[in-house]
PDB file of C-alpha atoms and ligand atoms in Angstrom:
ATOM      1  CA  UNK A 226     -39.083 104.189  25.352  1.00  0.00           C
ATOM      2  CA  UNK A 227     -42.375 104.887  26.535  1.00  0.00           C
ATOM      3  CA  UNK A 228     -43.027 104.383  29.935  1.00  0.00           C
ATOM      4  CA  UNK A 229     -44.928 100.824  29.987  1.00  0.00           C
ATOM      5  CA  UNK A 230     -47.538 100.287  32.834  1.00  0.00           C
ATOM      6  CA  UNK A 231     -49.795  97.399  33.314  1.00  0.00           C
ATOM      7  CA  UNK A 232     -52.401  99.048  31.223  1.00  0.00           C
ATOM      8  CA  UNK A 233     -49.591  98.876  28.150  1.00  0.00           C
ATOM      9  CA  UNK A 234     -49.845  95.007  28.378  1.00  0.00           C
ATOM     10  CA  UNK A 235     -53.708  95.089  28.546  1.00  0.00           C
ATOM     11  CA  UNK A 236     -53.591  97.186  25.564  1.00  0.00           C
ATOM     12  CA  UNK A 237     -51.917  95.586  23.283  1.00  0.00           C
ATOM     13  CA  UNK A 238     -53.507  92.162  24.253  1.00  0.00           C
ATOM     14  CA  UNK A 239     -56.418  93.432  23.370  1.00  0.00           C
ATOM     15  CA  UNK A 240     -54.654  95.186  20.256  1.00  0.00           C
ATOM     16  CA  UNK A 241     -53.022  91.780  19.517  1.00  0.00           C
ATOM     17  CA  UNK A 242     -50.156  93.163  19.114  1.00  0.00           C
ATOM     18  CA  UNK A 243     -47.139  90.471  21.063  1.00  0.00           C
ATOM     19  CA  UNK A 244     -44.433  91.889  23.647  1.00  0.00           C
ATOM     20  CA  UNK A 245     -40.989  91.056  24.917  1.00  0.00           C
ATOM     21  CA  UNK A 246     -39.972  90.625  28.297  1.00  0.00           C
ATOM     22  CA  UNK A 247     -36.310  90.161  29.563  1.00  0.00           C
ATOM     23  CA  UNK A 248     -34.639  88.856  32.733  1.00  0.00           C
ATOM     24  CA  UNK A 249     -32.447  91.361  34.196  1.00  0.00           C
ATOM     25  CA  UNK A 250     -29.635  91.429  36.883  1.00  0.00           C
ATOM     26  CA  UNK A 251     -27.862  94.853  36.128  1.00  0.00           C
ATOM     27  CA  UNK A 252     -28.025  98.406  35.793  1.00  0.00           C
ATOM     28  CA  UNK A 253     -26.210  98.259  32.036  1.00  0.00           C
ATOM     29  CA  UNK A 254     -28.054  95.514  30.980  1.00  0.00           C
ATOM     30  CA  UNK A 255     -30.930  96.337  31.947  1.00  0.00           C
ATOM     31  CA  UNK A 256     -30.251 100.515  29.769  1.00  0.00           C
ATOM     32  CA  UNK A 257     -29.496  98.122  26.772  1.00  0.00           C
ATOM     33  CA  UNK A 258     -33.357  96.643  27.176  1.00  0.00           C
ATOM     34  CA  UNK A 259     -34.798 100.514  27.230  1.00  0.00           C
ATOM     35  CA  UNK A 260     -32.916 101.298  24.079  1.00  0.00           C
ATOM     36  CA  UNK A 261     -34.344  98.167  22.422  1.00  0.00           C
ATOM     37  CA  UNK A 262     -37.685  98.792  23.519  1.00  0.00           C
ATOM     38  CA  UNK A 263     -38.256  95.282  26.014  1.00  0.00           C
ATOM     39  CA  UNK A 264     -41.638  96.452  26.869  1.00  0.00           C
ATOM     40  CA  UNK A 265     -41.240  94.193  30.791  1.00  0.00           C
ATOM     41  CA  UNK A 266     -38.255  93.350  32.803  1.00  0.00           C
ATOM     42  CA  UNK A 267     -38.158  90.734  35.097  1.00  0.00           C
ATOM     43  CA  UNK A 268     -35.899  90.675  37.708  1.00  0.00           C
ATOM     44  CA  UNK A 269     -35.794  86.926  38.021  1.00  0.00           C
ATOM     45  CA  UNK A 270     -34.636  83.844  40.569  1.00  0.00           C
ATOM     46  CA  UNK A 271     -32.986  82.492  38.368  1.00  0.00           C
ATOM     47  CA  UNK A 272     -30.570  84.477  39.406  1.00  0.00           C
ATOM     48  CA  UNK A 273     -29.868  81.856  41.738  1.00  0.00           C
ATOM     49  CA  UNK A 274     -28.859  79.985  39.190  1.00  0.00           C
ATOM     50  CA  UNK A 275     -27.253  81.806  36.206  1.00  0.00           C
ATOM     51  CA  UNK A 276     -25.813  84.862  38.850  1.00  0.00           C
ATOM     52  CA  UNK A 277     -25.109  82.801  41.921  1.00  0.00           C
ATOM     53  CA  UNK A 278     -23.882  79.048  40.350  1.00  0.00           C
ATOM     54  CA  UNK A 279     -26.497  77.389  42.191  1.00  0.00           C
ATOM     55  CA  UNK A 280     -28.400  74.252  40.933  1.00  0.00           C
ATOM     56  CA  UNK A 281     -31.984  75.403  41.080  1.00  0.00           C
ATOM     57  CA  UNK A 282     -34.026  78.910  42.254  1.00  0.00           C
ATOM     58  CA  UNK A 283     -34.226  77.844  46.245  1.00  0.00           C
ATOM     59  CA  UNK A 284     -30.855  79.243  48.268  1.00  0.00           C
ATOM     60  CA  UNK A 285     -32.623  82.709  46.316  1.00  0.00           C
ATOM     61  CA  UNK A 286     -32.968  85.337  49.456  1.00  0.00           C
ATOM     62  CA  UNK A 287     -35.568  88.094  49.594  1.00  0.00           C
ATOM     63  CA  UNK A 288     -32.196  90.484  49.790  1.00  0.00           C
ATOM     64  CA  UNK A 289     -30.259  89.183  46.581  1.00  0.00           C
ATOM     65  CA  UNK A 290     -33.619  90.114  44.782  1.00  0.00           C
ATOM     66  CA  UNK A 291     -33.979  93.577  46.101  1.00  0.00           C
ATOM     67  CA  UNK A 292     -29.596  94.130  45.902  1.00  0.00           C
ATOM     68  CA  UNK A 293     -30.377  93.284  42.098  1.00  0.00           C
ATOM     69  CA  UNK A 294     -34.046  95.018  41.825  1.00  0.00           C
ATOM     70  CA  UNK A 295     -32.014  98.072  43.001  1.00  0.00           C
ATOM     71  CA  UNK A 296     -29.374  98.056  39.938  1.00  0.00           C
ATOM     72  CA  UNK A 297     -31.495  97.772  37.626  1.00  0.00           C
ATOM     73  CA  UNK A 298     -34.309 100.333  38.810  1.00  0.00           C
ATOM     74  CA  UNK A 299     -30.890 102.580  38.456  1.00  0.00           C
ATOM     75  CA  UNK A 300     -30.545 101.539  34.806  1.00  0.00           C
ATOM     76  CA  UNK A 301     -33.949 101.171  33.711  1.00  0.00           C
ATOM     77  CA  UNK A 302     -36.173 103.587  31.293  1.00  0.00           C
ATOM     78  CA  UNK A 303     -39.469 103.124  31.071  1.00  0.00           C
ATOM     79  CA  UNK A 304     -39.771  99.172  30.546  1.00  0.00           C
ATOM     80  CA  UNK A 305     -42.103  97.727  33.387  1.00  0.00           C
ATOM     81  CA  UNK A 306     -40.009  96.351  36.672  1.00  0.00           C
ATOM     82  CA  UNK A 307     -41.179  92.561  38.285  1.00  0.00           C
ATOM     83  CA  UNK A 308     -39.839  90.862  40.959  1.00  0.00           C
ATOM     84  CA  UNK A 309     -39.689  87.853  42.069  1.00  0.00           C
ATOM     85  CA  UNK A 310     -40.747  86.528  45.358  1.00  0.00           C
ATOM     86  CA  UNK A 311     -37.931  84.086  45.981  1.00  0.00           C
ATOM     87  CA  UNK A 312     -38.701  80.471  47.076  1.00  0.00           C
ATOM     88  CA  UNK A 313     -40.539  80.477  51.291  1.00  0.00           C
ATOM     89  CA  UNK A 314     -41.416  83.965  51.111  1.00  0.00           C
ATOM     90  CA  UNK A 315     -44.824  84.172  50.571  1.00  0.00           C
ATOM     91  CA  UNK A 316     -45.616  81.372  52.501  1.00  0.00           C
ATOM     92  CA  UNK A 317     -47.994  82.976  55.223  1.00  0.00           C
ATOM     93  CA  UNK A 318     -49.540  86.304  54.495  1.00  0.00           C
ATOM     94  CA  UNK A 319     -48.101  88.747  56.613  1.00  0.00           C
ATOM     95  CA  UNK A 320     -44.562  87.221  55.016  1.00  0.00           C
ATOM     96  CA  UNK A 321     -46.145  87.474  51.757  1.00  0.00           C
ATOM     97  CA  UNK A 322     -47.421  91.396  51.896  1.00  0.00           C
ATOM     98  CA  UNK A 323     -44.123  92.743  54.007  1.00  0.00           C
ATOM     99  CA  UNK A 324     -42.285  91.093  51.346  1.00  0.00           C
ATOM    100  CA  UNK A 325     -44.215  92.173  48.606  1.00  0.00           C
ATOM    101  CA  UNK A 326     -43.676  96.111  50.369  1.00  0.00           C
ATOM    102  CA  UNK A 327     -39.702  95.146  51.053  1.00  0.00           C
ATOM    103  CA  UNK A 328     -39.520  94.867  46.428  1.00  0.00           C
ATOM    104  CA  UNK A 329     -42.310  97.552  45.562  1.00  0.00           C
ATOM    105  CA  UNK A 330     -39.777 100.413  48.024  1.00  0.00           C
ATOM    106  CA  UNK A 331     -36.736  98.715  46.176  1.00  0.00           C
ATOM    107  CA  UNK A 332     -38.408  99.883  42.334  1.00  0.00           C
ATOM    108  CA  UNK A 333     -40.394  97.168  41.361  1.00  0.00           C
ATOM    109  CA  UNK A 334     -43.711  97.481  39.740  1.00  0.00           C
ATOM    110  CA  UNK A 335     -45.296  94.358  39.960  1.00  0.00           C
ATOM    111  CA  UNK A 336     -44.279  90.783  41.935  1.00  0.00           C
ATOM    112  CA  UNK A 337     -44.442  87.294  40.822  1.00  0.00           C
ATOM    113  CA  UNK A 338     -45.488  84.580  42.988  1.00  0.00           C
ATOM    114  CA  UNK A 339     -45.454  80.882  42.160  1.00  0.00           C
ATOM    115  CA  UNK A 340     -48.365  78.832  42.138  1.00  0.00           C
ATOM    116  CA  UNK A 341     -52.025  78.239  41.848  1.00  0.00           C
ATOM    117  CA  UNK A 342     -55.417  78.159  43.589  1.00  0.00           C
ATOM    118  CA  UNK A 343     -53.324  78.161  47.281  1.00  0.00           C
ATOM    119  CA  UNK A 344     -51.939  82.051  45.910  1.00  0.00           C
ATOM    120  CA  UNK A 345     -55.388  83.672  45.028  1.00  0.00           C
ATOM    121  CA  UNK A 346     -55.917  85.113  48.464  1.00  0.00           C
ATOM    122  CA  UNK A 347     -52.530  86.420  48.721  1.00  0.00           C
ATOM    123  CA  UNK A 348     -52.858  87.782  44.979  1.00  0.00           C
ATOM    124  CA  UNK A 349     -56.388  89.261  46.237  1.00  0.00           C
ATOM    125  CA  UNK A 350     -54.665  90.828  49.477  1.00  0.00           C
ATOM    126  CA  UNK A 351     -51.979  92.253  47.115  1.00  0.00           C
ATOM    127  CA  UNK A 352     -54.112  93.723  44.690  1.00  0.00           C
ATOM    128  CA  UNK A 353     -56.736  95.435  46.922  1.00  0.00           C
ATOM    129  CA  UNK A 354     -52.990  96.807  48.287  1.00  0.00           C
ATOM    130  CA  UNK A 355     -52.107  98.114  45.378  1.00  0.00           C
ATOM    131  CA  UNK A 356     -49.657  95.672  44.710  1.00  0.00           C
ATOM    132  CA  UNK A 357     -49.497  93.993  40.904  1.00  0.00           C
ATOM    133  CA  UNK A 358     -49.578  90.727  40.902  1.00  0.00           C
ATOM    134  CA  UNK A 359     -48.114  88.345  38.038  1.00  0.00           C
ATOM    135  CA  UNK A 360     -48.646  84.784  38.706  1.00  0.00           C
ATOM    136  CA  UNK A 361     -46.249  82.047  37.356  1.00  0.00           C
ATOM    137  CA  UNK A 362     -47.666  78.864  36.797  1.00  0.00           C
ATOM    138  CA  UNK A 363     -46.809  75.564  34.658  1.00  0.00           C
ATOM    139  CA  UNK A 364     -43.676  74.601  35.462  1.00  0.00           C
ATOM    140  CA  UNK A 365     -42.994  76.578  38.706  1.00  0.00           C
ATOM    141  CA  UNK A 366     -39.025  76.340  39.604  1.00  0.00           C
ATOM    142  CA  UNK A 367     -39.643  76.598  43.092  1.00  0.00           C
ATOM    143  CA  UNK A 368     -41.522  73.299  43.254  1.00  0.00           C
ATOM    144  CA  UNK A 369     -39.074  71.246  41.453  1.00  0.00           C
ATOM    145  CA  UNK A 370     -38.652  68.597  44.172  1.00  0.00           C
ATOM    146  CA  UNK A 371     -42.204  68.468  44.433  1.00  0.00           C
ATOM    147  CA  UNK A 372     -42.269  68.161  40.709  1.00  0.00           C
ATOM    148  CA  UNK A 373     -39.504  66.334  40.486  1.00  0.00           C
ATOM    149  CA  UNK A 374     -37.584  67.574  37.527  1.00  0.00           C
ATOM    150  CA  UNK A 375     -37.529  70.608  35.411  1.00  0.00           C
ATOM    151  CA  UNK A 376     -40.448  69.187  33.714  1.00  0.00           C
ATOM    152  CA  UNK A 377     -42.864  70.183  31.065  1.00  0.00           C
ATOM    153  CA  UNK A 378     -46.187  71.162  33.081  1.00  0.00           C
ATOM    154  CA  UNK A 379     -49.797  70.230  31.797  1.00  0.00           C
ATOM    155  CA  UNK A 380     -49.716  67.269  29.133  1.00  0.00           C
ATOM    156  CA  UNK A 381     -52.406  65.112  31.582  1.00  0.00           C
ATOM    157  CA  UNK A 382     -56.032  66.392  30.552  1.00  0.00           C
ATOM    158  CA  UNK A 383     -56.838  66.275  34.024  1.00  0.00           C
ATOM    159  CA  UNK A 384     -53.765  68.524  35.625  1.00  0.00           C
ATOM    160  CA  UNK A 385     -54.144  71.001  32.336  1.00  0.00           C
ATOM    161  CA  UNK A 386     -58.244  71.305  33.113  1.00  0.00           C
ATOM    162  CA  UNK A 387     -57.285  72.379  36.054  1.00  0.00           C
ATOM    163  CA  UNK A 388     -54.601  74.792  34.953  1.00  0.00           C
ATOM    164  CA  UNK A 389     -57.130  76.913  33.539  1.00  0.00           C
ATOM    165  CA  UNK A 390     -59.391  76.929  36.468  1.00  0.00           C
ATOM    166  CA  UNK A 391     -56.735  78.145  38.487  1.00  0.00           C
ATOM    167  CA  UNK A 392     -55.509  80.803  35.753  1.00  0.00           C
ATOM    168  CA  UNK A 393     -59.717  81.965  35.804  1.00  0.00           C
ATOM    169  CA  UNK A 394     -59.131  82.279  39.451  1.00  0.00           C
ATOM    170  CA  UNK A 395     -56.065  83.836  39.256  1.00  0.00           C
ATOM    171  CA  UNK A 396     -57.357  86.695  37.614  1.00  0.00           C
ATOM    172  CA  UNK A 397     -60.548  86.475  39.287  1.00  0.00           C
ATOM    173  CA  UNK A 398     -58.621  87.093  42.513  1.00  0.00           C
ATOM    174  CA  UNK A 399     -56.598  90.590  41.387  1.00  0.00           C
ATOM    175  CA  UNK A 400     -53.644  89.176  39.422  1.00  0.00           C
ATOM    176  CA  UNK A 401     -52.470  92.016  36.446  1.00  0.00           C
ATOM    177  CA  UNK A 402     -50.661  89.453  34.118  1.00  0.00           C
ATOM    178  CA  UNK A 403     -49.970  85.796  34.197  1.00  0.00           C
ATOM    179  CA  UNK A 404     -46.678  83.887  33.634  1.00  0.00           C
ATOM    180  CA  UNK A 405     -46.485  80.569  31.630  1.00  0.00           C
ATOM    181  CA  UNK A 406     -43.782  78.110  31.527  1.00  0.00           C
ATOM    182  CA  UNK A 407     -42.637  74.915  30.242  1.00  0.00           C
ATOM    183  CA  UNK A 408     -46.580  74.049  28.793  1.00  0.00           C
ATOM    184  CA  UNK A 409     -47.733  72.805  25.491  1.00  0.00           C
ATOM    185  CA  UNK A 410     -48.551  74.898  23.187  1.00  0.00           C
ATOM    186  CA  UNK A 411     -52.343  74.105  22.524  1.00  0.00           C
ATOM    187  CA  UNK A 412     -53.226  74.459  26.467  1.00  0.00           C
ATOM    188  CA  UNK A 413     -50.718  77.996  26.150  1.00  0.00           C
ATOM    189  CA  UNK A 414     -53.199  79.232  23.669  1.00  0.00           C
ATOM    190  CA  UNK A 415     -56.676  77.911  25.395  1.00  0.00           C
ATOM    191  CA  UNK A 416     -55.507  79.534  28.896  1.00  0.00           C
ATOM    192  CA  UNK A 417     -54.614  83.231  26.813  1.00  0.00           C
ATOM    193  CA  UNK A 418     -57.811  83.234  25.189  1.00  0.00           C
ATOM    194  CA  UNK A 419     -59.988  82.212  27.906  1.00  0.00           C
ATOM    195  CA  UNK A 420     -58.147  85.094  29.836  1.00  0.00           C
ATOM    196  CA  UNK A 421     -57.931  88.825  29.364  1.00  0.00           C
ATOM    197  CA  UNK A 422     -55.171  89.822  31.721  1.00  0.00           C
ATOM    198  CA  UNK A 423     -52.028  89.029  28.905  1.00  0.00           C
ATOM    199  CA  UNK A 424     -50.625  85.529  29.726  1.00  0.00           C
ATOM    200  CA  UNK A 425     -46.237  85.934  28.965  1.00  0.00           C
ATOM    201  CA  UNK A 426     -45.131  82.324  28.039  1.00  0.00           C
ATOM    202  CA  UNK A 427     -41.578  80.931  28.263  1.00  0.00           C
ATOM    203  CA  UNK A 428     -41.138  77.345  26.270  1.00  0.00           C
ATOM    204  CA  UNK A 429     -45.515  77.917  25.753  1.00  0.00           C
ATOM    205  CA  UNK A 430     -45.684  78.811  22.197  1.00  0.00           C
ATOM    206  CA  UNK A 431     -46.650  81.533  20.400  1.00  0.00           C
ATOM    207  CA  UNK A 432     -49.159  82.170  20.671  1.00  0.00           C
ATOM    208  CA  UNK A 433     -49.497  84.160  24.800  1.00  0.00           C
ATOM    209  CA  UNK A 434     -49.416  87.361  24.287  1.00  0.00           C
ATOM    210  CA  UNK A 435     -45.946  88.178  25.546  1.00  0.00           C
ATOM    211  CA  UNK A 436     -42.581  86.449  25.903  1.00  0.00           C
ATOM    212  CA  UNK A 437     -40.107  86.382  27.790  1.00  0.00           C
ATOM    213  CA  UNK A 438     -36.478  85.038  28.340  1.00  0.00           C
ATOM    214  CA  UNK A 439     -33.817  84.876  30.361  1.00  0.00           C
ATOM    215  CA  UNK A 440     -31.184  87.034  28.835  1.00  0.00           C
ATOM    216  CA  UNK A 441     -28.293  84.546  29.850  1.00  0.00           C
ATOM    217  CA  UNK A 442     -30.125  81.682  27.627  1.00  0.00           C
ATOM    218  CA  UNK A 443     -30.406  84.287  25.046  1.00  0.00           C
ATOM    219  CA  UNK A 444     -26.356  85.128  25.156  1.00  0.00           C
ATOM    220  CA  UNK A 445     -26.251  81.146  24.397  1.00  0.00           C
ATOM    221  CA  UNK A 446     -23.846  81.533  27.650  1.00  0.00           C
ATOM    222  CA  UNK A 447     -25.738  79.370  30.358  1.00  0.00           C
ATOM    223  CA  UNK A 448     -24.767  76.126  31.374  1.00  0.00           C
ATOM    224  CA  UNK A 449     -27.336  74.203  30.497  1.00  0.00           C
ATOM    225  CA  UNK A 450     -29.781  75.492  27.642  1.00  0.00           C
ATOM    226  CA  UNK A 451     -32.864  74.211  27.848  1.00  0.00           C
ATOM    227  CA  UNK A 452     -34.543  73.045  24.441  1.00  0.00           C
ATOM    228  CA  UNK A 453     -37.472  75.725  24.147  1.00  0.00           C
ATOM    229  CA  UNK A 454     -34.745  79.090  24.295  1.00  0.00           C
ATOM    230  CA  UNK A 455     -32.543  80.393  21.455  1.00  0.00           C
ATOM    231  CA  UNK A 456     -29.213  82.058  20.949  1.00  0.00           C
ATOM    232  CA  UNK A 457     -29.772  85.531  19.246  1.00  0.00           C
ATOM    233  CA  UNK A 458     -26.287  86.527  19.240  1.00  0.00           C
ATOM    234  CA  UNK A 459     -25.162  83.650  17.405  1.00  0.00           C
ATOM    235  CA  UNK A 460     -27.569  85.399  14.369  1.00  0.00           C
ATOM    236  CA  UNK A 461     -25.806  88.758  14.821  1.00  0.00           C
ATOM    237  CA  UNK A 462     -22.307  88.209  14.979  1.00  0.00           C
ATOM    238  CA  UNK A 463     -21.839  89.257  18.581  1.00  0.00           C
ATOM    239  CA  UNK A 464     -23.274  92.061  18.998  1.00  0.00           C
ATOM    240  CA  UNK A 465     -25.096  91.694  22.788  1.00  0.00           C
ATOM    241  CA  UNK A 466     -27.576  95.385  22.071  1.00  0.00           C
ATOM    242  CA  UNK A 467     -28.172  93.540  18.500  1.00  0.00           C
ATOM    243  CA  UNK A 468     -28.784  90.475  19.687  1.00  0.00           C
ATOM    244  CA  UNK A 469     -31.386  91.929  22.252  1.00  0.00           C
ATOM    245  CA  UNK A 470     -33.212  93.663  19.058  1.00  0.00           C
ATOM    246  CA  UNK A 471     -33.035  90.824  17.391  1.00  0.00           C
ATOM    247  CA  UNK A 472     -35.305  88.903  20.286  1.00  0.00           C
ATOM    248  CA  UNK A 473     -37.214  91.853  20.602  1.00  0.00           C
ATOM    249  CA  UNK A 474     -38.292  92.108  16.408  1.00  0.00           C
ATOM    250  CA  UNK A 475     -38.782  88.145  16.239  1.00  0.00           C
ATOM    251  CA  UNK A 476     -40.939  88.335  19.248  1.00  0.00           C
ATOM    252  CA  UNK A 477     -43.071  91.210  17.908  1.00  0.00           C
ATOM    253  CA  UNK A 478     -43.108  89.648  14.218  1.00  0.00           C
ATOM    254  CA  UNK A 479     -43.914  85.743  15.775  1.00  0.00           C
ATOM    255  CA  UNK A 480     -41.080  84.563  14.449  1.00  0.00           C
ATOM    256  CA  UNK A 481     -40.117  83.435  18.076  1.00  0.00           C
ATOM    257  CA  UNK A 482     -40.416  80.526  19.522  1.00  0.00           C
ATOM    258  CA  UNK A 483     -40.757  78.716  16.999  1.00  0.00           C
ATOM    259  CA  UNK A 484     -41.768  75.381  16.750  1.00  0.00           C
ATOM    260  CA  UNK A 485     -38.916  74.019  17.412  1.00  0.00           C
ATOM    261  CA  UNK A 486     -39.238  75.709  20.413  1.00  0.00           C
ATOM    262  CA  UNK A 487     -42.688  74.484  21.147  1.00  0.00           C
ATOM    263  CA  UNK A 488     -43.931  71.672  23.459  1.00  0.00           C
ATOM    264  CA  UNK A 489     -46.601  69.153  22.639  1.00  0.00           C
TER     265      UNK A 489
HETATM  266  O1  KIV B 244     -36.805  83.986  37.866  1.00  0.00           O
HETATM  267  C1  KIV B 244     -36.850  83.903  36.642  1.00  0.00           C
HETATM  268  O2  KIV B 244     -35.896  84.106  35.778  1.00  0.00           O
HETATM  269  C2  KIV B 244     -38.121  83.194  35.867  1.00  0.00           C
HETATM  270  C3  KIV B 244     -38.433  83.117  34.753  1.00  0.00           C
HETATM  271  C4  KIV B 244     -37.879  81.055  33.845  1.00  0.00           C
HETATM  272  C5  KIV B 244     -39.628  83.255  33.761  1.00  0.00           C
HETATM  273  O3  KIV B 244     -39.107  82.839  36.337  1.00  0.00           O
END
């Protein structure tokens, strides 16, 4: 696959072309993604739930993400590689810079942080030092205990307005892209239209610029499957490369997510 950079994502947004992203934790799957044309690979802290068997992402450590990033890097061919900064690894400025540098040395080309206005300064510091940032807003799983569960975010008009302002602030602070998780489709559309940077959605409806899914959800093997995911393996009679290709095609054609995967 032709090498995907942050500029590629900006160009795709400008041209109104959707792009496909998937989580990945090992070299073999990373190589399948390259063949299928998956533009973005996320080494997500979802690994705590789908690989390590925890009931949240909180136990994931920097060394875990680094290990999986190094595996993915070996198998990838062209996809843009994003790595999650795990829970409490960006609580102070010094920690943020040090840990983001560790992920970049392990092969990441961008780091993802969860939060709104409070990560604006970290975003600025990282961007100024050459580390692209994906800001993750909406349902932020590292804050599941404060939120009170894996719940839709931004249904309340005041919360929605705050999210729009925070998204603009993060763009102004230098974020290279934004990920929106589990928010109403109309709010995701408003934020996507308001920003120049690409917006990636999961449970955020079809109007964002790119879609992301956890690979275990796409294959229908996650112990808990949220309503916004789709089992693409069931559609293609058991071929994993076929399921990944079907997901990429559906995202690009705008047929996934459908109304049944979307929140009002
Ligand atoms: O960690 C992860 O896999 C994520 C996705 C849910 C987007 O952040």
